[in-house]
Coordinates of C-alpha atoms in Angstrom, one line a residue:
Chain A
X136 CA 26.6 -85.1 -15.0
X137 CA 24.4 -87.6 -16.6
X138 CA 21.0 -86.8 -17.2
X139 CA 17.7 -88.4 -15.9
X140 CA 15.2 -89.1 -18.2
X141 CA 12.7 -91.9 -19.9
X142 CA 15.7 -92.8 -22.1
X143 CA 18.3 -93.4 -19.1
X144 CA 15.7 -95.2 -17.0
X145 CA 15.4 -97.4 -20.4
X146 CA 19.6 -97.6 -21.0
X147 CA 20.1 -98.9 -17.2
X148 CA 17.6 -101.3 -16.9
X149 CA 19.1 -103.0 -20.1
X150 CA 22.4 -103.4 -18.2
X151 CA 21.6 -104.0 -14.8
X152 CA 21.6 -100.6 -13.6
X153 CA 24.8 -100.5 -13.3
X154 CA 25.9 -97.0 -15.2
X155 CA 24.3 -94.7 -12.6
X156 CA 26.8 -92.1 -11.1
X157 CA 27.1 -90.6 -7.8
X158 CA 24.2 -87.5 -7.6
X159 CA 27.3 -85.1 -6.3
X160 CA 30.9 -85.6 -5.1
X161 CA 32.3 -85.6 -1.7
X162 CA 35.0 -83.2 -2.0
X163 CA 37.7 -82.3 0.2
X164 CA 37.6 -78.8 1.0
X165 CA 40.1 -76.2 -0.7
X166 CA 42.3 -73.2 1.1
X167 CA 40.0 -70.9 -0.4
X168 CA 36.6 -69.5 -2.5
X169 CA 34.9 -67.3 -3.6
X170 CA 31.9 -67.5 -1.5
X171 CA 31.8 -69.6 1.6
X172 CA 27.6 -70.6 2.5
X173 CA 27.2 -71.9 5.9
X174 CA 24.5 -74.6 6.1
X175 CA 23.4 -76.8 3.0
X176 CA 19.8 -76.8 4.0
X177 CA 17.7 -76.2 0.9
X178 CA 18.0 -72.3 1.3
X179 CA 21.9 -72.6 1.3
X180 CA 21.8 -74.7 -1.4
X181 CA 19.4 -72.5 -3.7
X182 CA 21.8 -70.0 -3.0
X183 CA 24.6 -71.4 -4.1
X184 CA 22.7 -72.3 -7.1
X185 CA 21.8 -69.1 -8.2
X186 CA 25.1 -68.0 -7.5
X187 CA 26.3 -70.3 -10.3
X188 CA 23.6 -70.1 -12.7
X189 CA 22.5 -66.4 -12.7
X190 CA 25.6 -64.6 -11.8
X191 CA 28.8 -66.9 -12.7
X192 CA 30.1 -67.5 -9.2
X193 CA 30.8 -71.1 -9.1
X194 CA 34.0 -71.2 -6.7
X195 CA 31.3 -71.8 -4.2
X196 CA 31.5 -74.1 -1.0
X197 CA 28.4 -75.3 1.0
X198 CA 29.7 -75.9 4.4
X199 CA 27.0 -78.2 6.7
X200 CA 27.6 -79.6 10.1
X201 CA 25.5 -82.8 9.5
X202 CA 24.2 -84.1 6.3
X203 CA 22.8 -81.9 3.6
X204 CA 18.7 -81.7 3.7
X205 CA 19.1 -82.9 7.2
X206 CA 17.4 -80.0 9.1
X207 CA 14.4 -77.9 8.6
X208 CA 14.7 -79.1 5.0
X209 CA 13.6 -82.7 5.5
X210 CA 11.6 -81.9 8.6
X211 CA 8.9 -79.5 7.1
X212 CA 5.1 -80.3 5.7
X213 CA 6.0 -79.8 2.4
X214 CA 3.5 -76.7 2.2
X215 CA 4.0 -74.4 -0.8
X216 CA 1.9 -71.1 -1.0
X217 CA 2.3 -67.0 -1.8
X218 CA -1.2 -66.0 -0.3
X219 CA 0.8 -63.1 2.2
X220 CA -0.4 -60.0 2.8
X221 CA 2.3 -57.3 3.0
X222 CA 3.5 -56.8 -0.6
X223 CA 7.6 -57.4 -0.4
X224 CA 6.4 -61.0 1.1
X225 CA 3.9 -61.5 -1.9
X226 CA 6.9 -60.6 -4.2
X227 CA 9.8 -63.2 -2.6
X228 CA 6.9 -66.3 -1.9
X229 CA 5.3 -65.9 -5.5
X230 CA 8.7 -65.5 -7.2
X231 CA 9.4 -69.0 -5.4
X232 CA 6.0 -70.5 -6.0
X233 CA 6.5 -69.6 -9.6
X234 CA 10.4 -71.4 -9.5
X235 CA 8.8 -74.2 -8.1
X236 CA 6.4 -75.0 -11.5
X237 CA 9.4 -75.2 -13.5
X238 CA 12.2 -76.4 -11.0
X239 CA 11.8 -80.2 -11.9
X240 CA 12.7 -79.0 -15.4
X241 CA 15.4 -76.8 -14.2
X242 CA 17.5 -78.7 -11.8
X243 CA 16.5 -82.3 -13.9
X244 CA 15.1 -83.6 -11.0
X245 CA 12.0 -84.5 -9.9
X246 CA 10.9 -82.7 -6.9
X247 CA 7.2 -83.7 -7.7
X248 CA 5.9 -80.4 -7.5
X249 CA 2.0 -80.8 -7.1
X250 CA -0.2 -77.9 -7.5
X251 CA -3.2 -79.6 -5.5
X252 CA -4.5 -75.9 -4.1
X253 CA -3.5 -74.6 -0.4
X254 CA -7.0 -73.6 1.2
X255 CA -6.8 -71.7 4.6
X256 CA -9.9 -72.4 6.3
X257 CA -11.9 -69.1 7.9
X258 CA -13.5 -70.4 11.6
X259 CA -14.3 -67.2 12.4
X260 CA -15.8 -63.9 11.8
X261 CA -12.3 -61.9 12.6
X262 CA -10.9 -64.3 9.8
X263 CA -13.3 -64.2 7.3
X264 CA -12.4 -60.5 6.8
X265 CA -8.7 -60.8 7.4
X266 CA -8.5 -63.2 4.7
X267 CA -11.2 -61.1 2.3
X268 CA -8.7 -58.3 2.9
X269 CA -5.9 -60.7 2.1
X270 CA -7.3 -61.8 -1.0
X271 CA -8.1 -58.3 -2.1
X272 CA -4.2 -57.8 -1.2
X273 CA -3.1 -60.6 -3.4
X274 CA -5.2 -59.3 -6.5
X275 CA -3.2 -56.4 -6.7
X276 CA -0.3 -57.5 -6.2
X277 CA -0.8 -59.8 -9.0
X278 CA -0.7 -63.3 -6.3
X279 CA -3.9 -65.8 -7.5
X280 CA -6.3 -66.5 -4.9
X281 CA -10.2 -65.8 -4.1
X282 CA -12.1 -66.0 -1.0
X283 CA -14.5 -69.1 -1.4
X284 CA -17.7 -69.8 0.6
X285 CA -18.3 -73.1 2.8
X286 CA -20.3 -75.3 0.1
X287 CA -16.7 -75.2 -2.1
X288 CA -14.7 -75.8 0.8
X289 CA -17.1 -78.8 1.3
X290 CA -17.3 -79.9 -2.4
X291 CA -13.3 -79.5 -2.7
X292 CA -12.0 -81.6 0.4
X293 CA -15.2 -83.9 1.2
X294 CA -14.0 -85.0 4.4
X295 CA -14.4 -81.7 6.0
X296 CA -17.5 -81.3 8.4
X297 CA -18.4 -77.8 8.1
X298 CA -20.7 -77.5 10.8
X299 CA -18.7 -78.2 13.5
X300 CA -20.0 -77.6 17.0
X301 CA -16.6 -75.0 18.3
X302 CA -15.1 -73.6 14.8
X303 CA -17.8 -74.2 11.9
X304 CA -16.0 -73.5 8.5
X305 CA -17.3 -70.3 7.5
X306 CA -14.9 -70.2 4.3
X307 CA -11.4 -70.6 2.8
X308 CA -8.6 -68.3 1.3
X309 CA -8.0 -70.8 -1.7
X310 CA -4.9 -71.0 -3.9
X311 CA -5.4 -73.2 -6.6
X312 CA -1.7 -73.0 -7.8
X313 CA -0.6 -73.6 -3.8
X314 CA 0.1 -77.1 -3.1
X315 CA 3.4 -79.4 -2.2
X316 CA 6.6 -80.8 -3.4
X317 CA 9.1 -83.8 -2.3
X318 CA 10.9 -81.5 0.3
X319 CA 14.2 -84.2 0.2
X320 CA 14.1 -84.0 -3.8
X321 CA 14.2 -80.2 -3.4
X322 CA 18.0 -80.5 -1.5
X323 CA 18.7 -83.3 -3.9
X324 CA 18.0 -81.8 -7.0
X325 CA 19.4 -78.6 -6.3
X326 CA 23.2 -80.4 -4.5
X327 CA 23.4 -82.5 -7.5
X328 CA 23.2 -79.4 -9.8
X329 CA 25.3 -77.5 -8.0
X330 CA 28.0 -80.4 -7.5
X331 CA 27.7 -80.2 -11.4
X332 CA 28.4 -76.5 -11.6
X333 CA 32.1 -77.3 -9.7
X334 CA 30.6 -76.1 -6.4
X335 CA 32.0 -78.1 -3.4
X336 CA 29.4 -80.0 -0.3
X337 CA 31.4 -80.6 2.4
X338 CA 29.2 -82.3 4.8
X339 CA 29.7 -83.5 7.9
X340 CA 32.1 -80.1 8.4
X341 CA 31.5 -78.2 11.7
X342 CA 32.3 -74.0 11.5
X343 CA 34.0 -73.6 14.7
X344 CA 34.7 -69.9 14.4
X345 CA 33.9 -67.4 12.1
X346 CA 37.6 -65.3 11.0
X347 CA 37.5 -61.1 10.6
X348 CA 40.1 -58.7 9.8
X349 CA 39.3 -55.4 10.5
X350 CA 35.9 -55.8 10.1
X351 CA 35.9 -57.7 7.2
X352 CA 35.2 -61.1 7.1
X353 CA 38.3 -63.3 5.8
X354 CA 37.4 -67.1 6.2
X355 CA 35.9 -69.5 8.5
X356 CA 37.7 -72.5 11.1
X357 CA 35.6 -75.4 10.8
X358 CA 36.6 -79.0 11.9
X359 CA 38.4 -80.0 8.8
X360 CA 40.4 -77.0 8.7
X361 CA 40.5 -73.0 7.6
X362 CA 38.9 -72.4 4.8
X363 CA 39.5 -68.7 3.3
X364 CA 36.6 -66.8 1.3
X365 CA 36.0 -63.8 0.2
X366 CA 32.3 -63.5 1.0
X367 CA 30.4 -65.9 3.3
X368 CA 26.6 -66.4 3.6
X369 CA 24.6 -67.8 6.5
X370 CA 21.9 -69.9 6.1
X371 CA 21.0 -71.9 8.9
X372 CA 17.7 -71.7 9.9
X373 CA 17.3 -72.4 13.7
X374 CA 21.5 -71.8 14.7
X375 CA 21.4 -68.1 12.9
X376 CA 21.9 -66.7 16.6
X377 CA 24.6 -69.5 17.3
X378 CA 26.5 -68.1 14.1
X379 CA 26.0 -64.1 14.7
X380 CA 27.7 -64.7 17.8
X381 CA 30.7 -66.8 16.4
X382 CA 30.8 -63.3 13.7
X383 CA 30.0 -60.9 16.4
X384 CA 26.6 -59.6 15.9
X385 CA 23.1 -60.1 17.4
X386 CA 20.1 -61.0 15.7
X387 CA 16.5 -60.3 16.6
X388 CA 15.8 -63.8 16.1
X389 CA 14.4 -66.9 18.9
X390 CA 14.6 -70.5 18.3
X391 CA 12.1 -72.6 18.8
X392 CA 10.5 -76.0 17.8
X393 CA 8.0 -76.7 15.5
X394 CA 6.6 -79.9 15.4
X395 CA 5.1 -82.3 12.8
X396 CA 3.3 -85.9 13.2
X397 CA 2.5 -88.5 10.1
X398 CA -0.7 -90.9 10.2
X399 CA -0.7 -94.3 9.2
X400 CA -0.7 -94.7 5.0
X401 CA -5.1 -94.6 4.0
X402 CA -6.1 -94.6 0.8
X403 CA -6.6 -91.4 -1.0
X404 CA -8.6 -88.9 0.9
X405 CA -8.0 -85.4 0.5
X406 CA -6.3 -83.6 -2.9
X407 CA -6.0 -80.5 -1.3
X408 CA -4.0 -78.7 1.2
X409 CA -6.1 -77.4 4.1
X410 CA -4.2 -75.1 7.2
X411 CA -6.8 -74.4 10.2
X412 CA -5.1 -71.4 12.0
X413 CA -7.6 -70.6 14.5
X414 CA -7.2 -74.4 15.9
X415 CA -3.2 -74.7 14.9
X416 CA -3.1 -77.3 13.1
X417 CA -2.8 -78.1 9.0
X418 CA -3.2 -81.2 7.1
X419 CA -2.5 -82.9 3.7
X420 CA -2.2 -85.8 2.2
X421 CA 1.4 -87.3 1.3
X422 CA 1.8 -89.2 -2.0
X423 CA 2.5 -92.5 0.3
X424 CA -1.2 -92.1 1.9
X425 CA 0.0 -90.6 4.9
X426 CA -1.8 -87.5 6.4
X427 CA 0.8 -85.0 7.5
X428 CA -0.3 -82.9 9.9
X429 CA 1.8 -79.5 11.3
X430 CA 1.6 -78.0 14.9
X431 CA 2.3 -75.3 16.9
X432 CA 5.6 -73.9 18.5
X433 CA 6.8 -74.3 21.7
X434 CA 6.6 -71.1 23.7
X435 CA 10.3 -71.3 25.2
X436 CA 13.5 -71.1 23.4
X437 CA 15.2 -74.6 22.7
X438 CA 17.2 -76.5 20.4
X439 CA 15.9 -79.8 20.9
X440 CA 14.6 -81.0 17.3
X441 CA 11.5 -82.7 19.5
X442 CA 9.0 -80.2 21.1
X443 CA 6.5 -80.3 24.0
X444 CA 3.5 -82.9 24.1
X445 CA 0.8 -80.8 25.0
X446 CA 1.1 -79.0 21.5
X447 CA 0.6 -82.7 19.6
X448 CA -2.3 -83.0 21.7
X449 CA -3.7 -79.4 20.8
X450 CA -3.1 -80.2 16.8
X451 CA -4.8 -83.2 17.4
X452 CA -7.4 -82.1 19.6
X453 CA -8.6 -79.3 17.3
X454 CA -8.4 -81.5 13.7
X455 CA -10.7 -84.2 15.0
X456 CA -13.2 -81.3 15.4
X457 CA -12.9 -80.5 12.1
X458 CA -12.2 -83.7 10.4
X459 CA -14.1 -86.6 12.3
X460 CA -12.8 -89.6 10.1
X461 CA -9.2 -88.8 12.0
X462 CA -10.5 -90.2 15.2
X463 CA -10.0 -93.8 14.0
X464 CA -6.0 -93.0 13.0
X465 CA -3.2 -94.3 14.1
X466 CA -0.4 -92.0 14.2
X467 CA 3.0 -93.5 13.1
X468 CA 5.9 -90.8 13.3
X469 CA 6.0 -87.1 15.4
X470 CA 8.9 -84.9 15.3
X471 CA 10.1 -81.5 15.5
X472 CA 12.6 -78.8 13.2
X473 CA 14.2 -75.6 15.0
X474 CA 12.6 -72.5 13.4
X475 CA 14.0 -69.0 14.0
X476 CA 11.0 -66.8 14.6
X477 CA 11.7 -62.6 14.4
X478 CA 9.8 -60.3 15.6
X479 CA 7.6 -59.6 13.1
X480 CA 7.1 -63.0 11.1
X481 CA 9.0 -61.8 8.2
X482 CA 12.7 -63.4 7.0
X483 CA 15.8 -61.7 7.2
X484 CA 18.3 -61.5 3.9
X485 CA 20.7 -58.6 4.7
X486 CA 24.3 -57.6 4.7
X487 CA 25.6 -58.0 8.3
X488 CA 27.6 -55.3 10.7
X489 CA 30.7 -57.6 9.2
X490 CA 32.0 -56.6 6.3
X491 CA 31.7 -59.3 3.9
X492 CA 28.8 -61.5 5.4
X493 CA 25.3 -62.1 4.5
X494 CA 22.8 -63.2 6.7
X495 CA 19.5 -65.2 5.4
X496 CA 17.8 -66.3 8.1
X497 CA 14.2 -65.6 10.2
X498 CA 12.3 -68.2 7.7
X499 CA 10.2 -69.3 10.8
X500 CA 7.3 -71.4 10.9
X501 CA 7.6 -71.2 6.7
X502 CA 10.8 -71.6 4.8
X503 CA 10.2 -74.4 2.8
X504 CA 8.0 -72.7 0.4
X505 CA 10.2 -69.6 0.3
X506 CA 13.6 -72.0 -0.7
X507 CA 14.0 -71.8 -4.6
X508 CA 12.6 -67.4 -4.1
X509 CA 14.7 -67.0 -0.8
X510 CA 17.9 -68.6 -3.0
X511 CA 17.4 -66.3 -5.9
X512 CA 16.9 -63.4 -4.1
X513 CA 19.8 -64.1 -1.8
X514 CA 22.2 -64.6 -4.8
X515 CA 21.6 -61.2 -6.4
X516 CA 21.8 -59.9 -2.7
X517 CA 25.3 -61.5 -2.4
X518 CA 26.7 -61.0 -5.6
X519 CA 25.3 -57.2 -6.4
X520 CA 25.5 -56.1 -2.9
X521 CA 21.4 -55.5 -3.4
X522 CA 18.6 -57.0 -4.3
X523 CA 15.2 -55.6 -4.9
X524 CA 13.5 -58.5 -3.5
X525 CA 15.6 -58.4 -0.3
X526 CA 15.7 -54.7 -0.3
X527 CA 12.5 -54.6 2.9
X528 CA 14.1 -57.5 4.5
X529 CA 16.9 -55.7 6.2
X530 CA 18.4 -55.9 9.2
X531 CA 17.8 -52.4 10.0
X532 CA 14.3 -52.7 9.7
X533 CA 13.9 -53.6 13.3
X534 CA 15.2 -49.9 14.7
X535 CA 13.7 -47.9 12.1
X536 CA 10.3 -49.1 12.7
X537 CA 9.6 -50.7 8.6
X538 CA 7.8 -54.3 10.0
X539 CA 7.2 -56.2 7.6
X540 CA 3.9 -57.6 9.5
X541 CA 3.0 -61.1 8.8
X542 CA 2.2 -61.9 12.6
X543 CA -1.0 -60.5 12.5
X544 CA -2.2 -61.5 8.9
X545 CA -0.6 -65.2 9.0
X546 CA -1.6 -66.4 12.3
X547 CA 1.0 -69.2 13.5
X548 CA 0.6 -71.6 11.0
X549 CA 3.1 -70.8 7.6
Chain B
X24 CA 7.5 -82.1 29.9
X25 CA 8.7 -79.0 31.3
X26 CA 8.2 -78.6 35.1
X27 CA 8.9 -75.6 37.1
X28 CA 8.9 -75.0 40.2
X29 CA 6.7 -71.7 41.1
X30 CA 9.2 -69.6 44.0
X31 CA 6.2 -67.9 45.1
X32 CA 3.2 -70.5 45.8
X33 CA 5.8 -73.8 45.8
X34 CA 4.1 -75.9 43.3
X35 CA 6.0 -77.6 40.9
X36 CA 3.9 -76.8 38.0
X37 CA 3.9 -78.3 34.1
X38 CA 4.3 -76.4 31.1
X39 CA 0.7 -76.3 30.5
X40 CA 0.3 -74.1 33.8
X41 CA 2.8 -71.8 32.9
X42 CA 3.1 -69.2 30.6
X43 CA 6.8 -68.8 28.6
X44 CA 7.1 -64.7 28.7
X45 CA 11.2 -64.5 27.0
X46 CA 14.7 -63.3 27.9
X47 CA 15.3 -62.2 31.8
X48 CA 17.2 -59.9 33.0
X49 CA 16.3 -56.8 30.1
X50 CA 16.9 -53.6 30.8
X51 CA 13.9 -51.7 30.3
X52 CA 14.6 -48.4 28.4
X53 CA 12.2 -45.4 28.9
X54 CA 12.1 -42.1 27.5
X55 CA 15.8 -40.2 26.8
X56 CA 16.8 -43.6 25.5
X57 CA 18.1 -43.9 22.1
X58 CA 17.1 -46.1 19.0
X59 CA 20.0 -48.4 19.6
X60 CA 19.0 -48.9 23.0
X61 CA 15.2 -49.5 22.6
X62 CA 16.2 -51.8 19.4
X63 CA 18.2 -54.2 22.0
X64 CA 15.5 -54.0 24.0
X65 CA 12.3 -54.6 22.1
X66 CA 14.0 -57.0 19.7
X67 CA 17.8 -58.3 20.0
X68 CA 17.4 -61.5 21.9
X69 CA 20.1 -63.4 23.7
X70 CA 19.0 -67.1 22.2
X71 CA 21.7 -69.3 23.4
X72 CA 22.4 -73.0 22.7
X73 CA 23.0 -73.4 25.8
X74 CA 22.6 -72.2 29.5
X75 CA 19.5 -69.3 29.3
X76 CA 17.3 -67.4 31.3
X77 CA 13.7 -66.7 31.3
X78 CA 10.8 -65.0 32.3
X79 CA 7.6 -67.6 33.3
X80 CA 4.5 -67.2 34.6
X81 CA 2.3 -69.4 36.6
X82 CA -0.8 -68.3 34.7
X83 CA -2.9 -71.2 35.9
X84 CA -1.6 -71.1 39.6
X85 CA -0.5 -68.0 41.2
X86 CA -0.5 -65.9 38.5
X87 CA 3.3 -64.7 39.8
X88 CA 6.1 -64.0 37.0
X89 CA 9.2 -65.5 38.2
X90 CA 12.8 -66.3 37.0
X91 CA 14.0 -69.4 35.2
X92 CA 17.7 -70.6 34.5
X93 CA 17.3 -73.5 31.7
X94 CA 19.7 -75.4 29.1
X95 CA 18.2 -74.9 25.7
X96 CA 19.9 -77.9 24.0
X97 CA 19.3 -80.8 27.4
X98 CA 16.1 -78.9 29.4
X99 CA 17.9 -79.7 32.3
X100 CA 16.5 -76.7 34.8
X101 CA 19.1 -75.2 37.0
X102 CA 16.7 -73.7 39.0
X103 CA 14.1 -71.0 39.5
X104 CA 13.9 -67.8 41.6
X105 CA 12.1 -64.4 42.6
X106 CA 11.7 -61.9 39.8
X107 CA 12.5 -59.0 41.7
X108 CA 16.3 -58.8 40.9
X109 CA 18.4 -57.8 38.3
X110 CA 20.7 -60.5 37.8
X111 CA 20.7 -64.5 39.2
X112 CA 20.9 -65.4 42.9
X113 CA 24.3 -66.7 43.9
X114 CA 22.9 -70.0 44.5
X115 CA 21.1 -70.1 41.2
X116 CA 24.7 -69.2 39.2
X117 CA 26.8 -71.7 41.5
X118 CA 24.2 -74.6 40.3
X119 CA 25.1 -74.0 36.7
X120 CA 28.5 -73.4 37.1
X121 CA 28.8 -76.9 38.6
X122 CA 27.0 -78.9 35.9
X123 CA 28.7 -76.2 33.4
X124 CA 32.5 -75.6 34.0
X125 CA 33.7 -72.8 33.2
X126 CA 30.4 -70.9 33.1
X127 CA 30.2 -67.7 35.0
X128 CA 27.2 -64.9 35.0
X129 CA 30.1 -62.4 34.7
X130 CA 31.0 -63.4 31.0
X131 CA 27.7 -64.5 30.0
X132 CA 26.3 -61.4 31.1
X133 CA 29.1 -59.3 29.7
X134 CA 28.1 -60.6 26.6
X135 CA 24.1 -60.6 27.0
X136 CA 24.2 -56.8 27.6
X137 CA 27.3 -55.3 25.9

């Protein structure tokens, strides 16, 4: 692999740009591998990543059904935060908002990480103490954030009106080192260093049936033929029930749509990251000028990557309240991701009833941020059969009553 | 969007008059029930891609719950019917068995609750 920098930008443009290499290969697949990972979605790929780089398992293939990034991935509002309540979630979203500072430098790709500071706005007296107790949380467990009054909500994103007739801003949960990234560079980056490692994307590759023996996992069918593995991963987001049921298992996981709309390109408006949960909807400002604005979920299962009207509306409804000067947008693009909501809010990264396969899944409304953590931790879980950051997320959790309760304390919007 | 129709008042109502309450056709465990049991219960959900069934009610109309059978991946409805049952009316499965060959409550529910 050839490396990006100042110096290659400089070599190519002296001879037509014409010594750039493909980013990754397009294998064919092999008969077999170590480690099979179902879905190359940024989770799957971080996975596969961390498999190579901090454990030494690089006979790795990424199996995806459509094109890699293509899903949730390349569908989310970029949002990056840690500010959770419940202490094994403030362990796996900081260790990923802390991968994310460095992971331009890691992977050798730009992913534009931008620490612009995530505030989540307090509109009401219930919040105003759920998120002091949230930021009391986060000082012990070691998680920057402060609870910040309305006059420095107003000084740090301008545009705000505080004094709204419904919702008045009566404060902010504020994380300066919150903020975004370039969610397609993140997919990218990591597929180009993996693809460097040896491991093998096969895109465009369907799993048609998952293949036990015994209880033990032994390979998957896929539309370009058996493939044999020794352990498999699944990581795919909204299908997770679609997959258990190919491997024989059930998950306490529903599928829904989320949905996400993009303005027309203004200039510069807004340097922060501002989520509204009490109204549903949260807002920033893309590089390209655009305000990207996430909504709520549909309140019925379905797979259809759009989502119901009335919830654009709502979003829409509720952020005009709170930010007037969106009255006068157009808005150019609306679309929607299948998230796989549990139970309790919190992610699942466990060993499975089948022998041999891992399960990384439950991400709902707010995988994005989690991707280079929920990949690290989900490495050590696969290679070490454990993995301290994974060790609340069980599956078991769910009949022995440990919750990890993020329902309550992060409202709907991740 | 979504329209139901409501089997108890006979509106065809929208989405935004209905209220999505999950999976159907549960079986509600109780006291004497084990933890495997009440775990399928509270929180092992069917989630096809595909033919489903759900609970809905018409909050803003009758305020009834009643029975859906939808197609997660097309919307199509199938149909609706009285919640007071434990499994689909025969009309209701015959509907999705035409527009799905093959499809029969027998398997699907063989699987739903093994």
């Amino acid at each position: 692999m050839k490396r990006y920098s100042a110096f290659a930008i400089a070599r190519e443009a002296a001879r037509y740009h014409t010594g750039w290499e493909r980013a990754w290969r397009a294998p064919e697949p092999q008969k077999k591998y170590d480690v099979i990972i179902i879905g190359a979605g940024g989770h799957g790929l971080a996975t596969a990543y961390h498999l190579g780089k901090n454990h030494g398992i690089k006979n790795v293939a990424i199996i995806e059904k459509g094109w890699l990034g293509g899903g949730n991935t390349g569908r989310n509002t970029t949002i990056i935060r840690s500010n959770y309540l419940q202490d094994p979630s403030a362990a796996i979203y900081e260790k990923s908002r802390s991968l994310y500072e460095t992971m331009s430098q890691d992977l050798n790709y730009n992913v534009m990480f931008s620490p612009r500071g995530v505030m989540m706005l307090a509109q009401t007296q219930h919040e105003i103490r759920g998120y002091q107790r949230t930021a009391h949380a986060n000082a012990l467990q070691g998680v920057q954030t402060e609870f910040i009054g309305p006059q420095k909500v107003k000084e740090l994103c301008p545009i705000i009106s505080i004094d709204g007739p419904r919702y008045p801003v009566l404060g902010a949960l504020w994380q300066a080192r919150g903020g975004t990234a370039r969610h397609d560079a993140v997919a990218w980056g990591y597929a180009r260093a993996c693809s460097d490692m040896g491991m093998d994307i096969l895109q465009r590759t369907e799993v048609t049936a998952i293949r036990r023996d015994g209880g033990k996992v032994v390979g998957v069918t896929t539309t370009k033929g058996d493939i044999d593995c020794d352990k498999l991963g699944i990581v795919v987001a909204g299908h997770s029930g679609h997959l258990a049921d190919m491997a024989g298992f059930r998950l306490p996981i529903e599928s829904v749509p989320l949905q996400a709309l993009v303005s027309e390109p203004i200039k510069p408006c807004m340097d922060v990251v501002i989520m509204a949960n009490t109204v549903h909807g949260y807002m920033s400002q893309s590089d390209k000028g655009e305000m990207v604005i996430g909504g709520g979920t549909d309140g019925h299962n379905n797979y259809t990557q759009r989502g119901s009207f009335h919830h654009v509306e709502e979003t829409v409804r509720a952020l005009i309240e709170t930010f007037p000067m969106l009255s006068r947008l157009k808005m150019l693009r609306q679309w929607g991701g299948i998230v796989d909501v549990t139970g309790d809010r919190s992610p699942i990264l466990s060993k499975t009833p089948v022998d041999g396969i891992f399960i990384n899944c439950g991400w709902g409304t707010g995988g994005f941020k989690a991707i280079p953590g929920s990949g690290w931790a989900m490495a050590d879980l696969m290679a070490n059969g454990r993995s301290p950051l994974t060790d609340a997320f069980g599956l078991e959790r769910f009949r022995e009553g440990r919750f990890i309760d993020e329902s309550v304390a992060a409202g709907v919007a991740h | 969007m979504l329209i139901l129709h409501c089997p108890y008042c006979g509106v065809d109502a929208e989405e935004t008059e209905l209220h999505a309450g999950g999976q159907a056709h549960l079986t509600r465990e109780t006291v004497g029930s084990d933890d495997e049991a009440f775990e399928d219960y509270l929180f092992m959900r069917e989630n096809p891609k595909g033919v489903h069934f759900e609970r809905w009610r018409h909050a803003s109309g009758c305020g009834k719950w009643f029975h859906a059978a939808r197609c997660t991946t097309t919307l199509e409805v199938f149909g609706t019917y009285s919640a007071q049952t434990t499994a689909p009316p025969r009309e209701i499965c015959d509907a999705i068995s035409g527009k799905r060959p093959g499809w029969s409550w027998k398997t699907f529910s063989a699987r739903m609750f093994s």
